[in-house]
CSV table of C-alpha atoms in Angstrom, one decimal:
chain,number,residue,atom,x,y,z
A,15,UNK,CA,-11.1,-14.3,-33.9
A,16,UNK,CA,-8.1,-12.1,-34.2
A,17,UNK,CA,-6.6,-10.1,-30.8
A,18,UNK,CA,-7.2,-6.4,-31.0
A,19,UNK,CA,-3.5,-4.4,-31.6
A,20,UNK,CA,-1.8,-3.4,-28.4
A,21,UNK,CA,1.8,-1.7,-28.7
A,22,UNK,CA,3.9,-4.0,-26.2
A,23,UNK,CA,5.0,-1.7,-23.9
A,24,UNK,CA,4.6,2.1,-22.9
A,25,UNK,CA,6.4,4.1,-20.7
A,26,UNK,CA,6.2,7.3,-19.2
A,27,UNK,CA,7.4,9.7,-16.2
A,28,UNK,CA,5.7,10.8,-13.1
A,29,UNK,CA,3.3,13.6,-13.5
A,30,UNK,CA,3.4,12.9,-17.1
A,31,UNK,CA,0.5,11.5,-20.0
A,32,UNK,CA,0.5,8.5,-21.7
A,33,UNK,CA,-2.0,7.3,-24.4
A,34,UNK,CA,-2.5,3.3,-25.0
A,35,UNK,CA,-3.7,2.6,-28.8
A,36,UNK,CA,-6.6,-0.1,-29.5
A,37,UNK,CA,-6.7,-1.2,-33.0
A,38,UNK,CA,-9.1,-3.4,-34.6
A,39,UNK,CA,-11.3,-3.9,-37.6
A,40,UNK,CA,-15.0,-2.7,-38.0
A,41,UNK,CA,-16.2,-6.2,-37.4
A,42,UNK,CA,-14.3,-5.9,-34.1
A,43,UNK,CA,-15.9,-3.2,-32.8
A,44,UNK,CA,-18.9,-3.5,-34.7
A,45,UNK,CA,-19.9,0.3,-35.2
A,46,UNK,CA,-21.0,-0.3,-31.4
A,47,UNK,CA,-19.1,2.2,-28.6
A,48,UNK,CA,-18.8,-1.0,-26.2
A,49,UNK,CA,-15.0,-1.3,-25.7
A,50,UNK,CA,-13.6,-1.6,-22.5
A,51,UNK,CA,-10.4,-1.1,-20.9
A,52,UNK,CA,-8.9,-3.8,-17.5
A,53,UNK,CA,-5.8,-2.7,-15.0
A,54,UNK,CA,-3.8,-5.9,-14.3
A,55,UNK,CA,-1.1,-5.5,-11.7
A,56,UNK,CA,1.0,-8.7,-11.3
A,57,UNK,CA,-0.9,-11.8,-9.5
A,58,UNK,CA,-3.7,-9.9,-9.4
A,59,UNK,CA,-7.8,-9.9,-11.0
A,60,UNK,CA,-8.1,-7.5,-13.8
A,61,UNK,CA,-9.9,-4.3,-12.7
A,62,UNK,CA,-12.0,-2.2,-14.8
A,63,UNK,CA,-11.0,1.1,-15.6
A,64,UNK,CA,-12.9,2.0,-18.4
A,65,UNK,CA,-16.4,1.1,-20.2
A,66,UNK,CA,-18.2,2.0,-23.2
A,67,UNK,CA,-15.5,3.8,-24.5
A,68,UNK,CA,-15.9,6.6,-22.3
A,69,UNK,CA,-17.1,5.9,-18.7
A,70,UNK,CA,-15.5,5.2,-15.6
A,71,UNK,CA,-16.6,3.2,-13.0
A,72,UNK,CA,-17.1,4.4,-9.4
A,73,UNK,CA,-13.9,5.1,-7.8
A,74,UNK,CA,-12.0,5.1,-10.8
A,75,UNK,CA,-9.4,8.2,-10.7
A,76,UNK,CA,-10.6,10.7,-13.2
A,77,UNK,CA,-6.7,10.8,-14.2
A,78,UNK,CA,-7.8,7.6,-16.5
A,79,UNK,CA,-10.2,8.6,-19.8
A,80,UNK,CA,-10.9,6.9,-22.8
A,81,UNK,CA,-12.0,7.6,-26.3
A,82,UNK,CA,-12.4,5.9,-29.7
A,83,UNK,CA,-11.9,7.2,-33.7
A,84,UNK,CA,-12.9,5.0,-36.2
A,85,UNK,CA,-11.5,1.3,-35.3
A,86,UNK,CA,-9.3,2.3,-32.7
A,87,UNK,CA,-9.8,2.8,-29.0
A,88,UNK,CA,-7.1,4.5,-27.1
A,89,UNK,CA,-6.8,4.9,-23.0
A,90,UNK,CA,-4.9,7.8,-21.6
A,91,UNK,CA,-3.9,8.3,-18.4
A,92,UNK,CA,-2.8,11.5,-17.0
A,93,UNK,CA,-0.4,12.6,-13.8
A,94,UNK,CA,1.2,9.1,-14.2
A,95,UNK,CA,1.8,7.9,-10.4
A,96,UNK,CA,4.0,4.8,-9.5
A,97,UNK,CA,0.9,2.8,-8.7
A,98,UNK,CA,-0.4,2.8,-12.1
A,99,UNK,CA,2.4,0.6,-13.1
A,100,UNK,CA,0.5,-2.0,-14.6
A,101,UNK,CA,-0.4,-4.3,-17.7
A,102,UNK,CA,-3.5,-3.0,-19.6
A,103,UNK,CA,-5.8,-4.7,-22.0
A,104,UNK,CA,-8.8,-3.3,-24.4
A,105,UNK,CA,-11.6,-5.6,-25.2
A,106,UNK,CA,-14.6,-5.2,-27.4
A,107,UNK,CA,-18.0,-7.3,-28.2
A,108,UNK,CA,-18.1,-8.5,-31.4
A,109,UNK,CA,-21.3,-9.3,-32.4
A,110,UNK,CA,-20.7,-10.9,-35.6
A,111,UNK,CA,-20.5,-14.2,-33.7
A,112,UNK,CA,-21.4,-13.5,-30.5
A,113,UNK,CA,-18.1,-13.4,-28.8
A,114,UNK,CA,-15.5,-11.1,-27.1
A,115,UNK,CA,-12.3,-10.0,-28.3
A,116,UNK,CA,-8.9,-9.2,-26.2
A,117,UNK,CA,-6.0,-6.9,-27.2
A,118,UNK,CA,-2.6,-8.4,-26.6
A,119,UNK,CA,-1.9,-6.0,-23.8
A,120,UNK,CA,0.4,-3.0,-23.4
A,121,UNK,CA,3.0,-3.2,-20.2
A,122,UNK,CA,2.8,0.1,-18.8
A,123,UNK,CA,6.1,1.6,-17.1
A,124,UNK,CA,6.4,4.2,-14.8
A,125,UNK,CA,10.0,5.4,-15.0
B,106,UNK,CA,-20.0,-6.7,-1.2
B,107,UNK,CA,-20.1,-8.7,-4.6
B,108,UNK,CA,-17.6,-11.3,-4.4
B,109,UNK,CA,-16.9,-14.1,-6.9
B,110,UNK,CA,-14.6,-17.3,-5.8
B,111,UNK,CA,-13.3,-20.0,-8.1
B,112,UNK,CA,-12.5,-23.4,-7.7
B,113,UNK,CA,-12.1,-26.8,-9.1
B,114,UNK,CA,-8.5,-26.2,-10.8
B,115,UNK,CA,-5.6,-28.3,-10.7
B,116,UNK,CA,-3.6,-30.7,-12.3
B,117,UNK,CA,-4.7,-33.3,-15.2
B,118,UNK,CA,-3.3,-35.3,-18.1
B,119,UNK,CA,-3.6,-34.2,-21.7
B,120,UNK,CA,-7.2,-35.4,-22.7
B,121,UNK,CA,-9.2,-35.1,-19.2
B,122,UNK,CA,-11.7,-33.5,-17.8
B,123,UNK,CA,-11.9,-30.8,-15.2
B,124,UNK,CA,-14.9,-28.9,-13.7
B,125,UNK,CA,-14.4,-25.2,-12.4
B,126,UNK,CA,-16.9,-23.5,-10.2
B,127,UNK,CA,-17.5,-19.9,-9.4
B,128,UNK,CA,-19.3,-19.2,-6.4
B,129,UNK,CA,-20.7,-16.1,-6.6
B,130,UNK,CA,-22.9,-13.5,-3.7
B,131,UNK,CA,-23.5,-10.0,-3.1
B,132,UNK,CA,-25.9,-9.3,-6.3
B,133,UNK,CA,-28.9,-10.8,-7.7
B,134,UNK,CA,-27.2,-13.9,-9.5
B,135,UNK,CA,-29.9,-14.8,-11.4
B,136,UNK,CA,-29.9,-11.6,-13.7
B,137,UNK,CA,-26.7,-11.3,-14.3
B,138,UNK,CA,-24.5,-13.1,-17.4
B,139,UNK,CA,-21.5,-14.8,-16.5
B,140,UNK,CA,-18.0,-15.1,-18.4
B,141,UNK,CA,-14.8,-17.1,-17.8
B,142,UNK,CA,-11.9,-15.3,-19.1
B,143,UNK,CA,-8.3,-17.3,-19.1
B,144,UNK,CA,-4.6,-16.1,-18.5
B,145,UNK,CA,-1.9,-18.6,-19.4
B,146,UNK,CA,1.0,-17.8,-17.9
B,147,UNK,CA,3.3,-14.3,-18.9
B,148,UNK,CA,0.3,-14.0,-21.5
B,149,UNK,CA,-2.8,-12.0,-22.4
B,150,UNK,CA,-6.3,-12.4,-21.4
B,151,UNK,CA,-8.1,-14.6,-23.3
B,152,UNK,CA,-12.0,-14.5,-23.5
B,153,UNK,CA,-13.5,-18.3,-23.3
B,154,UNK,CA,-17.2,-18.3,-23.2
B,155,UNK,CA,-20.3,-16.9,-21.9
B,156,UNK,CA,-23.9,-18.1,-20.2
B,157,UNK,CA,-26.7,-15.9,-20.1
B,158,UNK,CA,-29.5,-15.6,-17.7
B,159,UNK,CA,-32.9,-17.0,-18.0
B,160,UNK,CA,-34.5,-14.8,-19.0
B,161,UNK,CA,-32.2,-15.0,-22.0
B,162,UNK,CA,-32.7,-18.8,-21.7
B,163,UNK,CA,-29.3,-19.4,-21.1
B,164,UNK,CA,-27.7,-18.9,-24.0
B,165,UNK,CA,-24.1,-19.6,-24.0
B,166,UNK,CA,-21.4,-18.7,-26.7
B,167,UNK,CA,-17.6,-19.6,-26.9
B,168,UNK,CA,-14.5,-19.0,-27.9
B,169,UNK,CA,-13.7,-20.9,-31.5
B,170,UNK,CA,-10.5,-22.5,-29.4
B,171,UNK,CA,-13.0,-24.0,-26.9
B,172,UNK,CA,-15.9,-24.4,-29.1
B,173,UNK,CA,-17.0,-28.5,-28.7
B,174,UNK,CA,-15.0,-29.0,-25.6
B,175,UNK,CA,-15.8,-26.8,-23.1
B,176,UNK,CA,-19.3,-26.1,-21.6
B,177,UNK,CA,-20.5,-23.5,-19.4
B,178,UNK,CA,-23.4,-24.2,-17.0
B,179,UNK,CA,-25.1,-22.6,-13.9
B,180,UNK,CA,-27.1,-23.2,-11.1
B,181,UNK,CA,-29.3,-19.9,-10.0
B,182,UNK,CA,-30.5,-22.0,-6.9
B,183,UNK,CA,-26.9,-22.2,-5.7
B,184,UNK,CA,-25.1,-19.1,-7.5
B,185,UNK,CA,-22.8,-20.3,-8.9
B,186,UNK,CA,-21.8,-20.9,-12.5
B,187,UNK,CA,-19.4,-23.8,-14.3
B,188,UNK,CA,-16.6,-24.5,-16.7
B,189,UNK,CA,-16.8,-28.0,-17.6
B,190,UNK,CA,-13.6,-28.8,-20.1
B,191,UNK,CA,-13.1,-31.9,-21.7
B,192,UNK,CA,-10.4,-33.0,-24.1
B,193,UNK,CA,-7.9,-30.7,-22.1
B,194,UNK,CA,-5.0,-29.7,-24.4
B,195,UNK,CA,-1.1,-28.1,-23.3
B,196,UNK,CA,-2.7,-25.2,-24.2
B,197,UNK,CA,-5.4,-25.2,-22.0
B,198,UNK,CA,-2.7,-24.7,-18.8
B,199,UNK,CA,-4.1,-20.8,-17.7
B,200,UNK,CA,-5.5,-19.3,-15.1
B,201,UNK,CA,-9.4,-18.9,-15.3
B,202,UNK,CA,-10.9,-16.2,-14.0
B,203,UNK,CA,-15.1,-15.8,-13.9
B,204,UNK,CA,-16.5,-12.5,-14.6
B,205,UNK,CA,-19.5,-10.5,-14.3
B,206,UNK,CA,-21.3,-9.2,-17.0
B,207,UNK,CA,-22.8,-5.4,-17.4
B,208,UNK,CA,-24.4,-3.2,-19.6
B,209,UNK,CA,-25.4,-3.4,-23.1
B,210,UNK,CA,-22.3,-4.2,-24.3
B,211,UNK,CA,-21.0,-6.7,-21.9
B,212,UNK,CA,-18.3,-4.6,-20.1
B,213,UNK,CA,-16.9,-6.7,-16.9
B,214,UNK,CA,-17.4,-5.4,-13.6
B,215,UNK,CA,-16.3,-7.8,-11.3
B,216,UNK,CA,-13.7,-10.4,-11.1
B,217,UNK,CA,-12.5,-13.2,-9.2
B,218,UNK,CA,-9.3,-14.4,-8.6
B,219,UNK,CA,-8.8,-17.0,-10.8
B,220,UNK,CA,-8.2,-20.7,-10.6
B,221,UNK,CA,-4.7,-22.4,-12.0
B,222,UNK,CA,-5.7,-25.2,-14.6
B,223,UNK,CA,-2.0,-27.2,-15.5
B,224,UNK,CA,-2.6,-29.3,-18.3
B,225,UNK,CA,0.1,-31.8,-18.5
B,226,UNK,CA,1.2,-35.5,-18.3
């Protein structure tokens, strides 16, 4: 099962927007809406930030959204603070066996 | 609070086994499907396998690079789920987190912290 396409790295300024891209194929996502996105800061649990393309969890800053067109998910996260320097991965149920699939993750820099 | 705790990593040679645990409290166990997700070192998150609950009769379903060596078990009666790996490779060395599973499409909600599997000799 092949990784969902993260770009490596993304960067942005304080106060500024920046959108994360989530590729895969249709088996990937399956024609489903179940992709999720996970904050990892370093030595840390992943967090979830996003699910079901859309949602956010309970005390989840509404500065973080998320959409999907087609095969690819994107994250965007708006008013960039210092803390959300982080890695962040997509993933997405596949049910064409059963399994779940990770993108590579995208290092997120807050200049 | 819902909490989940690892344990059971360490060091092993090539070819050994190794048992992780996840202890797990502050939700109804017994309803919920469980996930172990892996992080070698510097890399991405890897997905590793699944056990349902059961009322699902615990069906379980792995990662192809896993797939005949690993095994994931639980025990309702003492919440807490297991990784049982045999055949350990190199490329087994991660860190291996256990997850919660939610919703229809099996988003995860809750994490622990991970236990450090080294495979080496």
């Amino acid at each position: 099962q092949s990784a969902l396409t993260q770009p490596a790295s993304v960067s942005g300024s304080p106060g500024q927007s920046i959108t994360i891209s989530c590729t895969g194929t249709s088996s990937d996502f399956g024609g489903y809406n179940y992709v999720s996105w996970y904050q990892q800061h370093p030595g840390k649990a992943p967090k979830l930030m996003i699910y079901d393309v859309t949602n956010r969890p309970s005390g989840v800053s509404s500065r973080f959204s998320g959409s999907k067109s087609g095969t690819t998910a994107s994250l965007t996260i708006s008013g960039l603070q210092a803390e959300d320097e982080a890695d962040y991965y997509c993933t997405s149920y596949t049910s064409s066996n059963t399994s779940w699939v990770f993108g590579g993750g995208t290092k997120l820099t807050v200049l | 609070e819902v909490q989940l705790v690892e344990s059971g990593g360490g060091l092993v040679q090539p070819g050994g086994s190794l048992k992780l645990s996840c202890a797990a409290s502050g939700f109804t166990f017994s309803g919920s499907a469980m996930h172990w997700v892996r992080q070698a070192s510097g890399k991405g998150l890897e997905w590793v396998g699944r056990i349902r609950s059961k009322t699902n009769n615990y069906a379980t379903a792995y990662a192809a690079s896993v797939k005949g060596r690993f095994t994931i078990s639980r025990d309702d009666s003492k919440n807490t789920a297991y990784l049982q790996m045999n055949s350990l490779k190199t490329e087994d060395t991660a860190f291996y987190f256990c997850t919660r599973e939610k919703g229809a499409g099996g988003y995860f909600d809750y994490w622990g912290q991970g236990t450090l599997v080294t495979v080496s000799s």
